[in-house]
Short mmCIF file of C-alpha atoms and ligand atoms in Angstrom, two decimals:
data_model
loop_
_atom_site.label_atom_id
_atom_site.label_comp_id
_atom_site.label_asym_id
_atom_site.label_seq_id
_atom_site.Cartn_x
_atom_site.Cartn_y
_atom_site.Cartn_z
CA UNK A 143 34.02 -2.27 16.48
CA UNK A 144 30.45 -0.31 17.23
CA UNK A 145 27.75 -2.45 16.40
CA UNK A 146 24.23 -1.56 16.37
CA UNK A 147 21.30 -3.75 16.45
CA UNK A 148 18.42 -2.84 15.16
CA UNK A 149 15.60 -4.36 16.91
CA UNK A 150 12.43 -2.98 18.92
CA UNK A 151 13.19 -5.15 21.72
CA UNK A 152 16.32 -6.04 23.86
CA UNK A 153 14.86 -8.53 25.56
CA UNK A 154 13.82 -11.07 22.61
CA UNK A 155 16.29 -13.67 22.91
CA UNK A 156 17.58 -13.09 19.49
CA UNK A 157 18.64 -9.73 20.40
CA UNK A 158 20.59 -10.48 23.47
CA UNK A 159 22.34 -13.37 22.03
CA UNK A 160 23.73 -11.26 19.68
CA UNK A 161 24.71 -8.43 22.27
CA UNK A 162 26.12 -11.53 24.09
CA UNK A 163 28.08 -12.80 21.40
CA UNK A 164 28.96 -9.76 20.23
CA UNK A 165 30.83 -8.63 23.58
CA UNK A 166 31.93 -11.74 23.92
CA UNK A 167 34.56 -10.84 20.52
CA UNK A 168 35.29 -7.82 22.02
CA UNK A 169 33.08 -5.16 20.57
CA UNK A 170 31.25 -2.37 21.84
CA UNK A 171 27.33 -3.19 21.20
CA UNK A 172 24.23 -1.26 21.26
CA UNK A 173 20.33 -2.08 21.09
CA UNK A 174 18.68 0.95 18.65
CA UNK A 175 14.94 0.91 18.48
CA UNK A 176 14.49 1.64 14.87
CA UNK A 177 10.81 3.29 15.14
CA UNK A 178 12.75 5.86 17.52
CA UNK A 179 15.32 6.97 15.38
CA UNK A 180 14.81 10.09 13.63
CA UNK A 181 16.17 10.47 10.02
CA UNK A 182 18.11 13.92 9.03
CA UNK A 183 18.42 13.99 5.51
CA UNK A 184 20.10 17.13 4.07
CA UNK A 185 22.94 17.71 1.69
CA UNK A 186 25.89 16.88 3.96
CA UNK A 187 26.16 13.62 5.96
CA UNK A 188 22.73 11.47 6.72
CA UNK A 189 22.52 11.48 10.20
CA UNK A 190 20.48 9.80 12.68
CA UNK A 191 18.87 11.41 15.28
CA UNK A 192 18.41 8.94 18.48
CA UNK A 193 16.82 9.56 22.06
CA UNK A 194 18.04 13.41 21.86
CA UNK A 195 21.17 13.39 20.20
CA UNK A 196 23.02 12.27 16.88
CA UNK A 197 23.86 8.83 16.78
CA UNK A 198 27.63 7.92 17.36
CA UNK A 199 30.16 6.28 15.37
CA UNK A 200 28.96 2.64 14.10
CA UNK A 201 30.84 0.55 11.71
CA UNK A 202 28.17 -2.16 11.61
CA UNK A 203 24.40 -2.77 11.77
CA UNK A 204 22.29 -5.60 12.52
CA UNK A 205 18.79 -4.91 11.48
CA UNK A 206 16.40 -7.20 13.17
CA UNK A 207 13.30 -5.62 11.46
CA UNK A 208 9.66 -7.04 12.60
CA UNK A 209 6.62 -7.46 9.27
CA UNK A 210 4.78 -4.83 10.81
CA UNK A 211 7.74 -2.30 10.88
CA UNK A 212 9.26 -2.86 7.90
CA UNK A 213 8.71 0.39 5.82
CA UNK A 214 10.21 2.60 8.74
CA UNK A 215 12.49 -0.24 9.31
CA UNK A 216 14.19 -0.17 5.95
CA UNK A 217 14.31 3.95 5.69
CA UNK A 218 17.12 3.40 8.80
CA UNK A 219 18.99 0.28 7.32
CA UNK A 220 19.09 2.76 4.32
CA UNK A 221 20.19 5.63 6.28
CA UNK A 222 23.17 3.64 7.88
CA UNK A 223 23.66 2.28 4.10
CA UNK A 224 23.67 6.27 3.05
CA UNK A 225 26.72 6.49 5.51
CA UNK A 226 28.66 3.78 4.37
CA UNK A 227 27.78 1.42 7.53
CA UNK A 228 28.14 -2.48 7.27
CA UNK A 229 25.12 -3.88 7.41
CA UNK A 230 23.77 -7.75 7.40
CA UNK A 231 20.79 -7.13 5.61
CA UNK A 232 20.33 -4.22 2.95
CA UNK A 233 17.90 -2.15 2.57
CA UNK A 234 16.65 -3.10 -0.54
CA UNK A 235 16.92 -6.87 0.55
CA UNK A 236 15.10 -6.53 3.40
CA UNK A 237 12.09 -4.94 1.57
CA UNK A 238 12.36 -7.80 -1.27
CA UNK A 239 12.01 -10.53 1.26
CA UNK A 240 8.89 -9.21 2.93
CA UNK A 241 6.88 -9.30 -0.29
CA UNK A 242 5.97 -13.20 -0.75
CA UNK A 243 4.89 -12.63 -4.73
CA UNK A 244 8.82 -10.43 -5.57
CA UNK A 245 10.65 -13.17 -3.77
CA UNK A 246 8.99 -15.97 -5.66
CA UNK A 247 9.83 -14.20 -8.36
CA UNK A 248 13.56 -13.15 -7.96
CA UNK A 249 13.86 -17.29 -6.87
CA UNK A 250 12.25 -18.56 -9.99
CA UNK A 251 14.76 -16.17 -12.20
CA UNK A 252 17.49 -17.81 -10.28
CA UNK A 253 16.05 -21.05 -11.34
CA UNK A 254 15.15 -22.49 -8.14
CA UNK A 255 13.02 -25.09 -7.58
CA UNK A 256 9.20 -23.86 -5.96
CA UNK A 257 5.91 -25.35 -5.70
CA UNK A 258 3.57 -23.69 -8.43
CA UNK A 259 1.98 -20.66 -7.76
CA UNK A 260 -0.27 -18.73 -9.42
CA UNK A 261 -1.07 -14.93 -8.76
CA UNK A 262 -4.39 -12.47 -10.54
CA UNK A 263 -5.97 -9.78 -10.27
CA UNK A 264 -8.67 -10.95 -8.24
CA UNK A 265 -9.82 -12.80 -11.51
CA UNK A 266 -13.52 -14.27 -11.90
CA UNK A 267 -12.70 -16.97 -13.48
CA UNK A 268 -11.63 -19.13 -9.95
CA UNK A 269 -12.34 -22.47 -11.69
CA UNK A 270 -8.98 -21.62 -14.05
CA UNK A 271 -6.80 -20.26 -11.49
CA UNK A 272 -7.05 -23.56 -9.64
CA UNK A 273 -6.71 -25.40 -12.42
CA UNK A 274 -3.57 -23.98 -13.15
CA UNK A 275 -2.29 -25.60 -9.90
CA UNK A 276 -2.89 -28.53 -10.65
CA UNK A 277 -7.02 -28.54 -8.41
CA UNK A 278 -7.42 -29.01 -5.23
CA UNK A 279 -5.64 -29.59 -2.45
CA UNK A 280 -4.05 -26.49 -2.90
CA UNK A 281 -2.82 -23.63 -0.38
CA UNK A 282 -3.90 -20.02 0.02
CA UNK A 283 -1.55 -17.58 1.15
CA UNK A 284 -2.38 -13.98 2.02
CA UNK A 285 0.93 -12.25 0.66
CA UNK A 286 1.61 -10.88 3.93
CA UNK A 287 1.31 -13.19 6.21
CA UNK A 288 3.96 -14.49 8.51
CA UNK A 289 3.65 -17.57 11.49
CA UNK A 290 1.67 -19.62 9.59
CA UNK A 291 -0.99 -16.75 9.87
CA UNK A 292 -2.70 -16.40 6.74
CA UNK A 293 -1.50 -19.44 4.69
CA UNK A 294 -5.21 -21.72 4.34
CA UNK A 295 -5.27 -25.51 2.94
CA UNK A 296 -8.18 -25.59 1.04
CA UNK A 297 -9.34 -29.63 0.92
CA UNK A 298 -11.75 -29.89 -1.65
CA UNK A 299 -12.45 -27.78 -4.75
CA UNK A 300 -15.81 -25.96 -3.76
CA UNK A 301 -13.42 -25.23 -0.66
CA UNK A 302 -10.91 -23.51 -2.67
CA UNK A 303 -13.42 -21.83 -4.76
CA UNK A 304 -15.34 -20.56 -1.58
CA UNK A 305 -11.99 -19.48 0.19
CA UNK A 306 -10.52 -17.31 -2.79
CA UNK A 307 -13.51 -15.78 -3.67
CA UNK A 308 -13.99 -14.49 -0.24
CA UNK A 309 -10.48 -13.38 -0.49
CA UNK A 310 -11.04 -11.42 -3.91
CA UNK A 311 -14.40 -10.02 -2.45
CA UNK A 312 -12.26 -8.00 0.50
CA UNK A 313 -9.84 -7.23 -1.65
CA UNK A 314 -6.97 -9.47 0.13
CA UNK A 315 -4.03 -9.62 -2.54
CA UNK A 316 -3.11 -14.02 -2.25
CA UNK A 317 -1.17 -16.31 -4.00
CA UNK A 318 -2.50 -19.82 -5.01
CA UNK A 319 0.26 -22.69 -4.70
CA UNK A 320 -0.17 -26.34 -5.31
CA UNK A 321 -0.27 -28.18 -1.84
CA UNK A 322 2.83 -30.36 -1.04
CA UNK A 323 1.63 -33.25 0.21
CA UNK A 324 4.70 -35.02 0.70
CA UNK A 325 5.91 -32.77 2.94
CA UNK A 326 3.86 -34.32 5.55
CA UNK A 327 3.59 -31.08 7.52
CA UNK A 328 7.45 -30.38 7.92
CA UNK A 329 9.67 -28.56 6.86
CA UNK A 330 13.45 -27.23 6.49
CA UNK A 331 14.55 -24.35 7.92
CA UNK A 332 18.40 -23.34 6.59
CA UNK A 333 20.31 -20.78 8.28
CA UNK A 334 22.42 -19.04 5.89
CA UNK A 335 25.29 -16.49 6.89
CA UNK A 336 27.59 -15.10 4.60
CA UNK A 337 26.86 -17.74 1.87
CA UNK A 338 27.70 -20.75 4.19
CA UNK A 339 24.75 -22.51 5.38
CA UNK A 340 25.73 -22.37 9.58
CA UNK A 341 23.08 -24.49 10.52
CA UNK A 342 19.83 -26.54 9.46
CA UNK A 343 16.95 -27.77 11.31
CA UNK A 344 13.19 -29.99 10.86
CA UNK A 345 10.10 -28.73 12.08
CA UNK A 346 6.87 -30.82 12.26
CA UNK A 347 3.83 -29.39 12.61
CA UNK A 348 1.62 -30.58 15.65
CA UNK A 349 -0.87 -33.54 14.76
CA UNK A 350 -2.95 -32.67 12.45
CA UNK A 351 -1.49 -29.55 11.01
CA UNK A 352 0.13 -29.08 7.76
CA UNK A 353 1.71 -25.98 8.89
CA UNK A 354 4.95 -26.65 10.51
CA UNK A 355 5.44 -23.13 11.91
CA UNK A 356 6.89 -23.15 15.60
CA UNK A 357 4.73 -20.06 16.41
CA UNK A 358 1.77 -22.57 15.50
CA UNK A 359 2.96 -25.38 17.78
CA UNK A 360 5.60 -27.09 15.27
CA UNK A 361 8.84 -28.88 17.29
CA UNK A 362 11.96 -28.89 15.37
CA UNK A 363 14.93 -31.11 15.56
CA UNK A 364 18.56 -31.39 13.91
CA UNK A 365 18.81 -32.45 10.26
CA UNK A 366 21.29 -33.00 7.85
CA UNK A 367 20.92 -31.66 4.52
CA UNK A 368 21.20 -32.92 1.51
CA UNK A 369 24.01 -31.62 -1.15
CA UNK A 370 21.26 -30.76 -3.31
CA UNK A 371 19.05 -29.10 -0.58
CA UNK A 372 22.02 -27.12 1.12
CA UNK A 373 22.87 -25.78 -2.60
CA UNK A 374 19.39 -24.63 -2.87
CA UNK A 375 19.64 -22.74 0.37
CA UNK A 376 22.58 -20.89 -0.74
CA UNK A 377 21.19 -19.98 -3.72
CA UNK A 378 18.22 -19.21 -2.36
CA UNK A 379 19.94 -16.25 -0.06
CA UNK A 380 22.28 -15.26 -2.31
CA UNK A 381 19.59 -14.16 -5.06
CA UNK A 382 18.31 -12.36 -2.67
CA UNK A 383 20.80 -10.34 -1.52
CA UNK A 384 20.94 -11.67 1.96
CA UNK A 385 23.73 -11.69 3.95
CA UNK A 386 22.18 -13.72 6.79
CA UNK A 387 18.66 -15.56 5.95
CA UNK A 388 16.53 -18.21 6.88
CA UNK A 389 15.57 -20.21 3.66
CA UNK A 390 12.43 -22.58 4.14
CA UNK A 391 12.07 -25.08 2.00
CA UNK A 392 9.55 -28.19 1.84
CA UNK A 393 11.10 -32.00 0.93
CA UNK A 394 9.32 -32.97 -2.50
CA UNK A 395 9.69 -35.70 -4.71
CA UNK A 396 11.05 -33.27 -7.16
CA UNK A 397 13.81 -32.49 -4.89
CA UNK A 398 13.66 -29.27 -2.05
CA UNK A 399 11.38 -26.08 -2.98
CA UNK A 400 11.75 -22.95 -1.76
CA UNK A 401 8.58 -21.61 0.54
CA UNK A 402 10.19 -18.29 1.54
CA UNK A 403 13.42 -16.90 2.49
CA UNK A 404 13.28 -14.86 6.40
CA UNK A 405 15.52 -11.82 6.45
CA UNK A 406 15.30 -11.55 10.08
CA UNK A 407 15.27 -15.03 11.00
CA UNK A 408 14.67 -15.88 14.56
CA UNK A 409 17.68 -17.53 16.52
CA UNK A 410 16.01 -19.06 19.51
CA UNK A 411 14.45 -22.21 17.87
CA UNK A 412 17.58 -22.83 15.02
CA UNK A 413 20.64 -22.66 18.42
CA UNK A 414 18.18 -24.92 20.39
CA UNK A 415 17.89 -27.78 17.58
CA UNK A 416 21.60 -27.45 16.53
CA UNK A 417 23.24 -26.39 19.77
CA UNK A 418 24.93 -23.97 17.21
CA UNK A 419 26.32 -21.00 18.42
CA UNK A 420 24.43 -18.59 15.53
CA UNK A 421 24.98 -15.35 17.14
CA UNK A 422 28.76 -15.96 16.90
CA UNK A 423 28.21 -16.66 13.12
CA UNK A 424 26.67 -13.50 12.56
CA UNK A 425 29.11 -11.25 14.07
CA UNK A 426 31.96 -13.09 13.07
CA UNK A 427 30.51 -12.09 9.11
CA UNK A 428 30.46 -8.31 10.05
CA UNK A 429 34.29 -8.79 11.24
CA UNK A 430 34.79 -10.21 8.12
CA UNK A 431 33.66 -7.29 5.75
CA UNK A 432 33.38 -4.06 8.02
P1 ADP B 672 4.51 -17.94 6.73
O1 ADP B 672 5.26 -16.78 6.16
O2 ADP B 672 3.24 -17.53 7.36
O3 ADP B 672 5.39 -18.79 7.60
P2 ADP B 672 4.77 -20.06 4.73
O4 ADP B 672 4.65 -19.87 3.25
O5 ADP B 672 6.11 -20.30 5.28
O6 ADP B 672 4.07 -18.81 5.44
O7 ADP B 672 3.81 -21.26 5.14
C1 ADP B 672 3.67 -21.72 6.48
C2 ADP B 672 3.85 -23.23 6.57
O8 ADP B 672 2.81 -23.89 5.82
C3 ADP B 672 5.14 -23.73 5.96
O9 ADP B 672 6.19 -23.67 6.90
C4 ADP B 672 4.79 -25.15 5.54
O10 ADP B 672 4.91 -26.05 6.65
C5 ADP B 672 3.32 -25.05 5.15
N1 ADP B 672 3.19 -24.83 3.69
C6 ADP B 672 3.27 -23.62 3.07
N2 ADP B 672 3.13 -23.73 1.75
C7 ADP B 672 2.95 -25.05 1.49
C8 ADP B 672 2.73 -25.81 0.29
N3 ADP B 672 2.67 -25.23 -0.90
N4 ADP B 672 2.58 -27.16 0.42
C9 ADP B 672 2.65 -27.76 1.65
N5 ADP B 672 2.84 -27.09 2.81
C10 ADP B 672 2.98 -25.76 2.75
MG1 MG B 673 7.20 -19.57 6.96
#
């Protein structure tokens, strides 16, 4: 098969393990940067138009789309999509995942448990909003942050008050969730291909730090999940259309909830922990329906 990999970068160990693993099966691989493709649209075949000439045959795509390229990002997965082309991630999935309020959304319809969150207009009334979550502690999340950038702990409630006020006065779109205490600063990353959770590991943030991001100094290891949490996971992707995700989730006494669902989740930290071989995963899947 041609596969083409979306990703900015062949060099990020994501990318290469899945050129690796993707030779390995026998295919013919490419790296496409997706900020230099140019998109012909006219009333015969969508084409793409890539380093001076029209793209070649591909039966699959891999987008591996970055936050801050995610609007040019999707127009190609949709152009390949146009054209009939396999891909792991949709378009339309893709765009979903990056918005932190639609996904909480599309999980709660799907009936999935999540730690409450509220959402306004900027409202005045702060005192209510954070009383809605249940006071303080409570978390702060700009709605497009990613790495643990962006997501506050406010301590206290003059904290909280102080913190989304500053937020509504530059105009910074948040959600308000109630803080998860018993998390104890982990949580459960669950890699998801093709409806089959391939892997699952624990990360802890650093001392100190309730945010358990790796990018923020968080060290995962190997866990097993739970029936309950590894349904969740499932669930999780499959509402949102994902063909290959990395569901987050946080341990609560009410059993897992869903933080966010990754559409381009990273591989390095998730092979390391399990000793999985991911990339194999993933292009296995595209054999499987292209
Ligand atoms: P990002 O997209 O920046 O990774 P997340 O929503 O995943 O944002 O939050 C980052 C980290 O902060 C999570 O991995 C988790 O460890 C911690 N965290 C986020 N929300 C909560 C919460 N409601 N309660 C407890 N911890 C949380
Ligand atoms: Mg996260």
């Amino acid at each position: 098969m041609n596969i083409k990999i979306l990703s900015r970068n062949s060099s990020l160990y994501s990318t290469r393990r899945l050129v690796e693993a993707a030779k390995k099966r026998g295919h013919h691989v490419e790296v496409i940067d997706p900020l230099k493709c140019d998109l012909i649209i006219e009333k015969k075949k969508p084409s793409i138009f890539y380093k001076g000439k029209i793209l070649g045959e591909t039966d699959a795509v891999i987008p591996r789309i970055g936050a801050s390229i995610t609007f040019y990002g999707t127009a190609v997965v949709r152009q390949f999509e146009m054209n009939g082309v396999f891909t792991t991630t949709t378009g339309q999935s893709l765009m979903r995942s990056r918005d932190k309020l639609r996904s909480l959304q599309i999980l709660s319809r799907a009936r999935l448990g999540l730690p409450k969150t509220i959402f306004t207009n900027y409202s005045k009334d702060v005192g209510e909003v954070i009383a809605h979550v249940g006071g303080a502690p409570l978390i702060i999340k700009l709605l497009e942050g990613t790495q643990g950038l962006g997501v506050v702990l406010a301590e206290t409630q003059n904290a909280a008050e102080s913190v989304i006020e500053a937020f509504n006065g530059l105009q910074a779109r948040v959600i308000v969730q109630e803080f998860i205490k018993e998390a104890g600063g982990a949580d459960i990353r669950a890699f998801v291909v093709d409806g089959q959770v391939v892997g699952a590991m624990k990360r802890q943030g650093k001392e100190g730090e309730f945010r358990s991001n790796l990018h923020r100094g968080g060290i995962a290891s190997l866990i097993e999940l739970s029936d309950e949490e590894e349904a969740a996971a499932i669930k999780a992707a499959k509402a949102m259309g994902l063909g290959v995700a990395g569901v987050d989730m946080l341990q609560s006494s009410r059993g897992p909830l869903i933080l966010e669902v990754n559409s381009s989740p990273g591989l390095e930290g998730i092979e390391a922990a399990t000793g999985k071989d991911i990339a194999k995963s993933i292009i296995r899947y595209i054999e499987r329906h292209s």
